[in-house]
PDB file of C-alpha atoms in Angstrom:
ATOM      1  CA  MET A 154      -9.681   8.633  15.504  1.00  0.00           C
ATOM      2  CA  ASP A 155     -12.724   7.306  15.880  1.00  0.00           C
ATOM      3  CA  ASN A 156     -12.587   5.521  19.152  1.00  0.00           C
ATOM      4  CA  LYS A 157     -15.680   3.181  18.369  1.00  0.00           C
ATOM      5  CA  ALA A 158     -13.932   2.489  14.854  1.00  0.00           C
ATOM      6  CA  GLU A 159     -10.898   1.295  16.690  1.00  0.00           C
ATOM      7  CA  VAL A 160     -12.558  -0.865  19.336  1.00  0.00           C
ATOM      8  CA  ARG A 161     -14.839  -2.363  16.766  1.00  0.00           C
ATOM      9  CA  GLU A 162     -11.721  -3.010  14.940  1.00  0.00           C
ATOM     10  CA  PHE A 163      -9.625  -4.100  17.686  1.00  0.00           C
ATOM     11  CA  LEU A 164     -11.953  -6.749  19.264  1.00  0.00           C
ATOM     12  CA  MET A 165     -13.057  -8.136  15.783  1.00  0.00           C
ATOM     13  CA  SER A 166      -9.287  -8.542  14.834  1.00  0.00           C
ATOM     14  CA  ARG A 167      -8.580 -10.365  18.173  1.00  0.00           C
ATOM     15  CA  ARG A 168     -11.458 -12.351  17.958  1.00  0.00           C
ATOM     16  CA  ALA A 169     -10.287 -13.821  14.836  1.00  0.00           C
ATOM     17  CA  LYS A 170      -7.085 -14.868  16.273  1.00  0.00           C
ATOM     18  CA  VAL A 171      -8.734 -17.169  18.722  1.00  0.00           C
ATOM     19  CA  THR A 172      -9.339 -20.733  17.460  1.00  0.00           C
ATOM     20  CA  PRO A 173     -11.876 -23.064  18.954  1.00  0.00           C
ATOM     21  CA  GLU A 174      -9.197 -25.199  19.874  1.00  0.00           C
ATOM     22  CA  ARG A 175      -7.217 -22.902  21.494  1.00  0.00           C
ATOM     23  CA  ALA A 176     -10.246 -21.846  23.408  1.00  0.00           C
ATOM     24  CA  GLY A 177     -11.167 -25.378  24.744  1.00  0.00           C
ATOM     25  CA  LEU A 178     -14.570 -25.172  22.314  1.00  0.00           C
ATOM     26  CA  PRO A 179     -15.684 -27.621  20.081  1.00  0.00           C
ATOM     27  CA  ALA A 180     -14.632 -26.763  16.554  1.00  0.00           C
ATOM     28  CA  GLY A 181     -17.929 -27.661  15.115  1.00  0.00           C
ATOM     29  CA  GLY A 182     -18.852 -27.332  11.445  1.00  0.00           C
ATOM     30  CA  ASN A 183     -20.010 -24.645   8.671  1.00  0.00           C
ATOM     31  CA  ARG A 184     -17.718 -22.132  10.227  1.00  0.00           C
ATOM     32  CA  ARG A 185     -16.907 -19.335   7.543  1.00  0.00           C
ATOM     33  CA  VAL A 186     -13.937 -17.771   9.787  1.00  0.00           C
ATOM     34  CA  PRO A 187     -11.320 -19.319  11.857  1.00  0.00           C
ATOM     35  CA  GLY A 188     -11.750 -17.317  14.881  1.00  0.00           C
ATOM     36  CA  LEU A 189     -14.403 -17.416  17.286  1.00  0.00           C
ATOM     37  CA  ARG A 190     -18.063 -16.573  16.854  1.00  0.00           C
ATOM     38  CA  ARG A 191     -19.464 -13.771  18.993  1.00  0.00           C
ATOM     39  CA  HIS A 192     -21.572 -15.763  21.301  1.00  0.00           C
ATOM     40  CA  GLU A 193     -18.546 -17.911  21.756  1.00  0.00           C
ATOM     41  CA  VAL A 194     -16.776 -14.982  23.228  1.00  0.00           C
ATOM     42  CA  ALA A 195     -19.368 -13.845  25.221  1.00  0.00           C
ATOM     43  CA  THR A 196     -19.854 -17.055  26.838  1.00  0.00           C
ATOM     44  CA  LEU A 197     -16.254 -17.426  27.895  1.00  0.00           C
ATOM     45  CA  ALA A 198     -16.208 -13.476  29.238  1.00  0.00           C
ATOM     46  CA  GLY A 199     -19.513 -14.327  31.303  1.00  0.00           C
ATOM     47  CA  VAL A 200     -21.630 -11.903  29.700  1.00  0.00           C
ATOM     48  CA  SER A 201     -24.431 -11.858  27.188  1.00  0.00           C
ATOM     49  CA  VAL A 202     -24.001 -12.346  23.844  1.00  0.00           C
ATOM     50  CA  GLU A 203     -26.256  -8.746  23.563  1.00  0.00           C
ATOM     51  CA  TYR A 204     -23.790  -7.098  25.532  1.00  0.00           C
ATOM     52  CA  TYR A 205     -20.725  -8.333  23.647  1.00  0.00           C
ATOM     53  CA  THR A 206     -22.173  -7.403  20.581  1.00  0.00           C
ATOM     54  CA  LYS A 207     -22.849  -3.888  22.118  1.00  0.00           C
ATOM     55  CA  LEU A 208     -18.965  -3.616  22.615  1.00  0.00           C
ATOM     56  CA  GLU A 209     -17.884  -5.231  19.763  1.00  0.00           C
ATOM     57  CA  ARG A 210     -19.582  -2.393  18.005  1.00  0.00           C
ATOM     58  CA  GLY A 211     -17.561  -0.015  19.508  1.00  0.00           C
ATOM     59  CA  ALA A 212     -19.892   1.087  22.248  1.00  0.00           C
ATOM     60  CA  ILE A 213     -17.363   0.497  25.256  1.00  0.00           C
ATOM     61  CA  ALA A 214     -18.158   3.509  27.463  1.00  0.00           C
ATOM     62  CA  GLY A 215     -18.662   2.528  30.906  1.00  0.00           C
ATOM     63  CA  ALA A 216     -17.400  -1.041  30.898  1.00  0.00           C
ATOM     64  CA  SER A 217     -16.491  -1.803  34.384  1.00  0.00           C
ATOM     65  CA  ALA A 218     -12.460  -3.539  34.673  1.00  0.00           C
ATOM     66  CA  SER A 219     -13.846  -6.589  35.553  1.00  0.00           C
ATOM     67  CA  VAL A 220     -15.463  -6.935  32.228  1.00  0.00           C
ATOM     68  CA  LEU A 221     -12.460  -5.989  30.630  1.00  0.00           C
ATOM     69  CA  ASP A 222     -10.450  -8.346  32.391  1.00  0.00           C
ATOM     70  CA  SER A 223     -13.091 -11.276  31.221  1.00  0.00           C
ATOM     71  CA  LEU A 224     -12.921  -9.635  27.801  1.00  0.00           C
ATOM     72  CA  SER A 225      -9.242  -9.943  27.996  1.00  0.00           C
ATOM     73  CA  ARG A 226      -9.062 -13.739  29.004  1.00  0.00           C
ATOM     74  CA  ALA A 227     -11.326 -14.941  26.926  1.00  0.00           C
ATOM     75  CA  LEU A 228      -9.844 -13.258  23.512  1.00  0.00           C
ATOM     76  CA  MET A 229      -6.056 -14.478  25.323  1.00  0.00           C
ATOM     77  CA  LEU A 230      -5.077 -10.700  25.056  1.00  0.00           C
ATOM     78  CA  ASN A 231      -1.258 -10.354  25.911  1.00  0.00           C
ATOM     79  CA  GLU A 232      -0.160  -7.916  28.603  1.00  0.00           C
ATOM     80  CA  THR A 233       0.051  -4.921  25.874  1.00  0.00           C
ATOM     81  CA  GLU A 234      -3.106  -5.740  24.362  1.00  0.00           C
ATOM     82  CA  ARG A 235      -5.154  -5.958  27.167  1.00  0.00           C
ATOM     83  CA  ALA A 236      -3.555  -2.920  28.189  1.00  0.00           C
ATOM     84  CA  HIS A 237      -4.496  -1.247  24.674  1.00  0.00           C
ATOM     85  CA  LEU A 238      -8.275  -2.088  25.449  1.00  0.00           C
ATOM     86  CA  PHE A 239      -8.121  -0.451  28.434  1.00  0.00           C
ATOM     87  CA  ASP A 240      -6.542   2.664  27.295  1.00  0.00           C
ATOM     88  CA  LEU A 241      -9.771   2.471  24.296  1.00  0.00           C
ATOM     89  CA  ALA A 242     -12.121   2.132  27.372  1.00  0.00           C
ATOM     90  CA  ARG A 243     -10.512   4.811  29.111  1.00  0.00           C
ATOM     91  CA  ALA A 244     -10.873   7.293  26.259  1.00  0.00           C
ATOM     92  CA  ALA A 245     -14.632   6.040  25.355  1.00  0.00           C
ATOM     93  CA  ASP A 246     -15.514   7.135  28.759  1.00  0.00           C
ATOM     94  CA  GLY A 247     -14.295  10.988  28.600  1.00  0.00           C
ATOM     95  CA  ILE A 248     -15.986  13.557  26.268  1.00  0.00           C
ATOM     96  CA  PRO A 249     -17.187  11.826  22.804  1.00  0.00           C
ATOM     97  CA  THR A 250     -14.702  11.673  20.480  1.00  0.00           C
ATOM     98  CA  SER A 251     -16.921  13.956  17.994  1.00  0.00           C
ATOM     99  CA  GLY A 252     -16.593  16.701  20.800  1.00  0.00           C
ATOM    100  CA  ARG A 253     -12.908  16.139  21.945  1.00  0.00           C
ATOM    101  CA  HIS A 254     -10.722  18.724  20.552  1.00  0.00           C
ATOM    102  CA  ARG A 255      -7.715  17.182  18.915  1.00  0.00           C
ATOM    103  CA  ARG A 256      -4.482  18.058  21.206  1.00  0.00           C
ATOM    104  CA  PRO A 257      -2.558  20.609  18.897  1.00  0.00           C
ATOM    105  CA  ALA A 258       1.203  18.479  18.335  1.00  0.00           C
ATOM    106  CA  SER A 259       3.750  19.732  20.451  1.00  0.00           C
ATOM    107  CA  ALA A 260       6.751  21.455  19.387  1.00  0.00           C
ATOM    108  CA  PRO A 261      10.038  19.238  19.714  1.00  0.00           C
ATOM    109  CA  ARG A 262      11.788  19.987  23.186  1.00  0.00           C
ATOM    110  CA  GLN A 263      15.299  20.040  23.458  1.00  0.00           C
ATOM    111  CA  PRO A 264      16.471  17.787  26.230  1.00  0.00           C
ATOM    112  CA  ARG A 265      17.625  18.438  29.631  1.00  0.00           C
ATOM    113  CA  GLU A 266      21.387  19.472  29.461  1.00  0.00           C
ATOM    114  CA  SER A 267      21.898  16.668  32.488  1.00  0.00           C
ATOM    115  CA  LEU A 268      19.719  14.445  30.202  1.00  0.00           C
ATOM    116  CA  GLN A 269      22.384  14.630  27.524  1.00  0.00           C
ATOM    117  CA  TRP A 270      25.819  13.994  29.826  1.00  0.00           C
ATOM    118  CA  THR A 271      23.938  10.860  30.843  1.00  0.00           C
ATOM    119  CA  LEU A 272      23.422   9.716  27.402  1.00  0.00           C
ATOM    120  CA  GLU A 273      27.322  10.919  26.701  1.00  0.00           C
ATOM    121  CA  SER A 274      27.984   8.628  29.406  1.00  0.00           C
ATOM    122  CA  MET A 275      27.371   5.675  27.670  1.00  0.00           C
ATOM    123  CA  GLN A 276      30.373   5.616  25.798  1.00  0.00           C
ATOM    124  CA  GLY A 277      30.327   2.071  24.493  1.00  0.00           C
ATOM    125  CA  ALA A 278      26.784   1.741  23.777  1.00  0.00           C
ATOM    126  CA  VAL A 279      24.450   3.071  21.377  1.00  0.00           C
ATOM    127  CA  ALA A 280      21.987   5.551  23.615  1.00  0.00           C
ATOM    128  CA  PHE A 281      19.128   7.709  22.437  1.00  0.00           C
ATOM    129  CA  VAL A 282      15.662   9.096  23.809  1.00  0.00           C
ATOM    130  CA  ARG A 283      12.753   9.267  21.395  1.00  0.00           C
ATOM    131  CA  ASN A 284       9.210  10.636  22.090  1.00  0.00           C
ATOM    132  CA  PRO A 285       5.866   8.880  21.126  1.00  0.00           C
ATOM    133  CA  VAL A 286       5.693   9.621  17.616  1.00  0.00           C
ATOM    134  CA  GLN A 287       9.266   7.891  17.135  1.00  0.00           C
ATOM    135  CA  ASP A 288      11.626  11.362  16.422  1.00  0.00           C
ATOM    136  CA  LEU A 289      15.225  10.925  17.666  1.00  0.00           C
ATOM    137  CA  VAL A 290      15.104  13.966  20.453  1.00  0.00           C
ATOM    138  CA  ALA A 291      18.725  12.895  21.532  1.00  0.00           C
ATOM    139  CA  VAL A 292      21.332  10.767  20.734  1.00  0.00           C
ATOM    140  CA  ASN A 293      24.884  10.128  22.272  1.00  0.00           C
ATOM    141  CA  ARG A 294      28.106  10.109  19.950  1.00  0.00           C
ATOM    142  CA  LEU A 295      28.028   6.315  19.011  1.00  0.00           C
ATOM    143  CA  GLY A 296      24.226   6.826  18.395  1.00  0.00           C
ATOM    144  CA  ARG A 297      24.845   9.267  15.940  1.00  0.00           C
ATOM    145  CA  ALA A 298      27.506   7.161  14.102  1.00  0.00           C
ATOM    146  CA  PHE A 299      24.931   3.987  14.620  1.00  0.00           C
ATOM    147  CA  TYR A 300      22.131   6.306  12.946  1.00  0.00           C
ATOM    148  CA  SER A 301      23.813   7.838  10.224  1.00  0.00           C
ATOM    149  CA  PRO A 302      21.517   6.568   7.501  1.00  0.00           C
ATOM    150  CA  VAL A 303      18.455   7.403   9.637  1.00  0.00           C
ATOM    151  CA  ILE A 304      19.988  11.269  10.841  1.00  0.00           C
ATOM    152  CA  GLY A 305      21.736  11.890   7.204  1.00  0.00           C
ATOM    153  CA  ASP A 306      22.915  15.629   6.767  1.00  0.00           C
ATOM    154  CA  GLY A 307      20.525  16.874   9.385  1.00  0.00           C
ATOM    155  CA  GLY A 308      17.714  19.237   8.801  1.00  0.00           C
ATOM    156  CA  ARG A 309      14.107  17.757   9.325  1.00  0.00           C
ATOM    157  CA  THR A 310      14.079  16.019  13.182  1.00  0.00           C
ATOM    158  CA  PRO A 311      15.017  12.361  12.208  1.00  0.00           C
ATOM    159  CA  ASN A 312      11.904   9.935  12.303  1.00  0.00           C
ATOM    160  CA  LEU A 313      12.451   6.352  13.135  1.00  0.00           C
ATOM    161  CA  ALA A 314       8.851   5.335  11.717  1.00  0.00           C
ATOM    162  CA  ARG A 315       9.573   7.782   8.274  1.00  0.00           C
ATOM    163  CA  PHE A 316      12.873   6.010   7.864  1.00  0.00           C
ATOM    164  CA  GLN A 317      11.393   2.298   7.939  1.00  0.00           C
ATOM    165  CA  PHE A 318       8.416   2.943   5.311  1.00  0.00           C
ATOM    166  CA  LEU A 319       9.662   6.092   3.335  1.00  0.00           C
ATOM    167  CA  ASP A 320      13.498   6.015   3.037  1.00  0.00           C
ATOM    168  CA  PRO A 321      14.715   2.513   0.743  1.00  0.00           C
ATOM    169  CA  ALA A 322      17.928   2.986   2.745  1.00  0.00           C
ATOM    170  CA  SER A 323      15.933   0.959   5.340  1.00  0.00           C
ATOM    171  CA  ARG A 324      15.853  -2.438   3.938  1.00  0.00           C
ATOM    172  CA  ASP A 325      19.830  -2.467   4.136  1.00  0.00           C
ATOM    173  CA  PHE A 326      19.961  -1.059   7.204  1.00  0.00           C
ATOM    174  CA  TYR A 327      17.242  -3.085   8.867  1.00  0.00           C
ATOM    175  CA  PRO A 328      18.035  -6.934   7.107  1.00  0.00           C
ATOM    176  CA  GLU A 329      14.770  -7.933   9.148  1.00  0.00           C
ATOM    177  CA  TRP A 330      12.830  -5.255   7.368  1.00  0.00           C
ATOM    178  CA  ASP A 331       9.346  -6.837   7.664  1.00  0.00           C
ATOM    179  CA  ARG A 332       9.651  -8.094  11.481  1.00  0.00           C
ATOM    180  CA  PHE A 333      10.783  -4.207  12.837  1.00  0.00           C
ATOM    181  CA  ALA A 334       8.044  -3.089  10.249  1.00  0.00           C
ATOM    182  CA  HIS A 335       5.414  -5.066  12.833  1.00  0.00           C
ATOM    183  CA  MET A 336       7.606  -3.765  15.566  1.00  0.00           C
ATOM    184  CA  CYS A 337       7.432  -0.152  14.598  1.00  0.00           C
ATOM    185  CA  VAL A 338       3.783   0.080  13.676  1.00  0.00           C
ATOM    186  CA  GLY A 339       2.958  -2.131  17.085  1.00  0.00           C
ATOM    187  CA  SER A 340       4.717   0.293  19.181  1.00  0.00           C
ATOM    188  CA  MET A 341       2.850   3.742  17.413  1.00  0.00           C
ATOM    189  CA  ARG A 342      -0.660   1.504  17.802  1.00  0.00           C
ATOM    190  CA  ALA A 343      -0.219   0.908  21.615  1.00  0.00           C
ATOM    191  CA  GLU A 344       0.763   4.608  21.586  1.00  0.00           C
ATOM    192  CA  ALA A 345      -2.354   6.117  19.482  1.00  0.00           C
ATOM    193  CA  GLY A 346      -4.112   4.019  22.338  1.00  0.00           C
ATOM    194  CA  ARG A 347      -2.916   5.729  25.478  1.00  0.00           C
ATOM    195  CA  ASP A 348      -3.476   9.160  23.770  1.00  0.00           C
ATOM    196  CA  PRO A 349      -5.949   8.920  21.116  1.00  0.00           C
ATOM    197  CA  GLN A 350      -6.022  13.151  20.837  1.00  0.00           C
ATOM    198  CA  ASN A 351      -2.330  13.209  20.339  1.00  0.00           C
ATOM    199  CA  ARG A 352      -2.160  15.227  16.836  1.00  0.00           C
ATOM    200  CA  GLY A 353       1.334  14.370  16.533  1.00  0.00           C
ATOM    201  CA  ILE A 354       0.600  10.554  16.403  1.00  0.00           C
ATOM    202  CA  GLN A 355      -2.787  11.403  14.272  1.00  0.00           C
ATOM    203  CA  ASP A 356      -0.483  13.189  11.801  1.00  0.00           C
ATOM    204  CA  LEU A 357       1.825  10.720  11.253  1.00  0.00           C
ATOM    205  CA  VAL A 358      -0.137   7.935  10.865  1.00  0.00           C
ATOM    206  CA  GLY A 359      -1.615   9.962   8.099  1.00  0.00           C
ATOM    207  CA  GLU A 360       1.185  11.001   6.413  1.00  0.00           C
ATOM    208  CA  LEU A 361       2.395   7.167   6.550  1.00  0.00           C
ATOM    209  CA  SER A 362      -0.685   5.635   5.252  1.00  0.00           C
ATOM    210  CA  THR A 363      -1.067   7.802   2.323  1.00  0.00           C
ATOM    211  CA  GLN A 364       2.668   7.150   1.370  1.00  0.00           C
ATOM    212  CA  SER A 365       3.145   3.315   2.482  1.00  0.00           C
ATOM    213  CA  GLU A 366       0.817   0.620   1.536  1.00  0.00           C
ATOM    214  CA  THR A 367       2.554  -1.855   3.812  1.00  0.00           C
ATOM    215  CA  PHE A 368       1.798   0.803   6.826  1.00  0.00           C
ATOM    216  CA  ARG A 369      -1.791   0.693   5.795  1.00  0.00           C
ATOM    217  CA  ALA A 370      -1.884  -2.467   5.699  1.00  0.00           C
ATOM    218  CA  LEU A 371       0.308  -3.342   9.357  1.00  0.00           C
ATOM    219  CA  TRP A 372      -2.282  -0.358  10.794  1.00  0.00           C
ATOM    220  CA  ALA A 373      -5.404  -1.831   9.792  1.00  0.00           C
ATOM    221  CA  ALA A 374      -4.222  -5.276  11.855  1.00  0.00           C
ATOM    222  CA  HIS A 375      -4.823  -3.611  15.184  1.00  0.00           C
ATOM    223  CA  ASP A 376      -1.350  -5.544  16.320  1.00  0.00           C
ATOM    224  CA  VAL A 377       0.037  -3.758  19.517  1.00  0.00           C
ATOM    225  CA  ARG A 378       3.329  -4.298  20.952  1.00  0.00           C
ATOM    226  CA  THR A 379       5.361  -2.774  23.842  1.00  0.00           C
ATOM    227  CA  HIS A 380       9.269  -2.156  23.503  1.00  0.00           C
ATOM    228  CA  GLY A 381      10.658  -3.556  26.068  1.00  0.00           C
ATOM    229  CA  ALA A 382      14.114  -5.436  25.622  1.00  0.00           C
ATOM    230  CA  GLY A 383      15.474  -7.968  23.101  1.00  0.00           C
ATOM    231  CA  THR A 384      17.918  -8.589  20.264  1.00  0.00           C
ATOM    232  CA  LYS A 385      17.840  -6.657  17.035  1.00  0.00           C
ATOM    233  CA  ARG A 386      20.037  -7.221  14.217  1.00  0.00           C
ATOM    234  CA  PHE A 387      21.257  -4.489  12.008  1.00  0.00           C
ATOM    235  CA  HIS A 388      23.364  -3.988   8.847  1.00  0.00           C
ATOM    236  CA  HIS A 389      26.001  -0.841   8.602  1.00  0.00           C
ATOM    237  CA  PRO A 390      27.122   0.894   6.027  1.00  0.00           C
ATOM    238  CA  GLN A 391      30.834   1.038   7.539  1.00  0.00           C
ATOM    239  CA  VAL A 392      30.704  -2.030  10.017  1.00  0.00           C
ATOM    240  CA  GLY A 393      28.832  -4.437   8.446  1.00  0.00           C
ATOM    241  CA  GLU A 394      26.223  -6.801  10.428  1.00  0.00           C
ATOM    242  CA  LEU A 395      25.679  -5.896  14.254  1.00  0.00           C
ATOM    243  CA  VAL A 396      23.442  -7.833  16.818  1.00  0.00           C
ATOM    244  CA  LEU A 397      22.802  -5.912  19.908  1.00  0.00           C
ATOM    245  CA  ALA A 398      20.403  -6.444  22.768  1.00  0.00           C
ATOM    246  CA  TYR A 399      18.583  -2.846  23.586  1.00  0.00           C
ATOM    247  CA  GLU A 400      16.784  -2.051  26.913  1.00  0.00           C
ATOM    248  CA  GLU A 401      13.641   0.512  26.815  1.00  0.00           C
ATOM    249  CA  LEU A 402      13.741   2.751  30.149  1.00  0.00           C
ATOM    250  CA  LEU A 403      10.657   5.168  30.472  1.00  0.00           C
ATOM    251  CA  ILE A 404      11.801   8.659  31.564  1.00  0.00           C
ATOM    252  CA  THR A 405       9.824   9.609  34.378  1.00  0.00           C
ATOM    253  CA  ALA A 406      10.690  13.455  34.399  1.00  0.00           C
ATOM    254  CA  GLU A 407       9.574  13.891  31.064  1.00  0.00           C
ATOM    255  CA  GLU A 408       6.429  12.130  30.324  1.00  0.00           C
ATOM    256  CA  GLY A 409       6.008  10.653  26.889  1.00  0.00           C
ATOM    257  CA  LEU A 410      10.091  10.144  26.529  1.00  0.00           C
ATOM    258  CA  ALA A 411      12.141   7.123  26.235  1.00  0.00           C
ATOM    259  CA  MET A 412      15.663   6.170  26.661  1.00  0.00           C
ATOM    260  CA  VAL A 413      16.592   3.209  24.278  1.00  0.00           C
ATOM    261  CA  VAL A 414      20.306   2.004  24.934  1.00  0.00           C
ATOM    262  CA  TYR A 415      21.938  -0.529  22.581  1.00  0.00           C
ATOM    263  CA  THR A 416      24.761  -3.130  23.808  1.00  0.00           C
ATOM    264  CA  ALA A 417      26.672  -5.801  22.374  1.00  0.00           C
ATOM    265  CA  GLU A 418      27.570  -9.324  23.648  1.00  0.00           C
ATOM    266  CA  PRO A 419      31.280  -8.742  25.164  1.00  0.00           C
ATOM    267  CA  GLY A 420      33.776 -10.343  23.110  1.00  0.00           C
ATOM    268  CA  SER A 421      31.734 -10.960  20.373  1.00  0.00           C
ATOM    269  CA  ALA A 422      32.057  -9.576  16.399  1.00  0.00           C
ATOM    270  CA  SER A 423      29.396  -7.250  17.026  1.00  0.00           C
ATOM    271  CA  ALA A 424      31.676  -5.591  19.986  1.00  0.00           C
ATOM    272  CA  GLU A 425      34.199  -5.134  17.985  1.00  0.00           C
ATOM    273  CA  GLY A 426      32.090  -3.327  15.229  1.00  0.00           C
ATOM    274  CA  LEU A 427      30.798  -1.299  17.637  1.00  0.00           C
ATOM    275  CA  GLN A 428      34.196  -0.443  19.097  1.00  0.00           C
ATOM    276  CA  MET A 429      35.244   0.471  15.293  1.00  0.00           C
ATOM    277  CA  LEU A 430      32.384   2.432  14.980  1.00  0.00           C
ATOM    278  CA  ALA A 431      33.103   4.216  17.975  1.00  0.00           C
ATOM    279  CA  SER A 432      36.689   5.129  16.186  1.00  0.00           C
ATOM    280  CA  LEU A 433      35.274   6.229  12.913  1.00  0.00           C
ATOM    281  CA  ALA A 434      32.603   8.599  14.616  1.00  0.00           C
ATOM    282  CA  ALA A 435      32.865  12.103  14.018  1.00  0.00           C
ATOM    283  CA  SER A 436      34.881  14.415  16.702  1.00  0.00           C
ATOM    284  CA  PRO A 437      31.587  15.398  18.800  1.00  0.00           C
ATOM    285  CA  GLY A 438      30.005  18.795  18.397  1.00  0.00           C
ATOM    286  CA  ASP A 439      26.527  19.556  19.311  1.00  0.00           C
ATOM    287  CA  ALA A 440      25.113  16.355  20.843  1.00  0.00           C
ATOM    288  CA  VAL A 441      21.662  17.124  20.215  1.00  0.00           C
ATOM    289  CA  VAL A 442      20.135  15.787  17.244  1.00  0.00           C
ATOM    290  CA  ARG A 443      19.134  19.199  15.388  1.00  0.00           C
ATOM    291  CA  GLN A 444      15.533  20.072  15.059  1.00  0.00           C
ATOM    292  CA  GLY A 445      13.244  20.572  11.745  1.00  0.00           C
TER     293      GLY A 445
END
């Protein structure tokens, strides 16, 4: 990925989202775009127009933390967007992108046995481990039943992003499909900013960009997000609607891996649905998702 282009498009897209009214500036007349002008961002950030223009053209290498913080405040970036800006700046401070070798995609690793034990101990929850490119690398028994539309009959490693944008079944599984699509791309954008030379991320973005117009449009928006915690609604083909709370936990022993756990409110219809799904689940076999 071209770091300068990433920086340029990210800053321009954020500037376009901040109206003068939000920034406490007079709107004025003859505005061709609703967002701030470059000189207004420069004033709010306390830098010269020339320097901000340089930054927005992608020349962010060497920018100090204080400048990046000021720019984050001027553009009203949230914590995820601020972290993404710092990630882009760190990448620019290294070897120039044109001279940097792309890191080869690492082969999927089998999860540690103890990690799988941890997943299987969560019998009343959907629990799985994903890597930075949205592969499901390990899933517990209830998770395999829950994600049966994603996992299918095995073969290629299940991938949440491919399912989202390339499998028509995702439209039924995710009733709020547009929301899920924005969340998926935002998470991928954040991962790409943290590790711009990750060959796996680059290959996945290239694949989805060539096959999904919706993915291309969302990727071009440069929105970023962290998964964190929240609530999602699903429609499972066997038990119907499920409203589940989720928590994402980083796995410190395995860089890049995260555990995601879905649970239902005790006593709710969704809790009854999960219990029914657990009773319908296939008998335990090999608990690890088979790699393609």
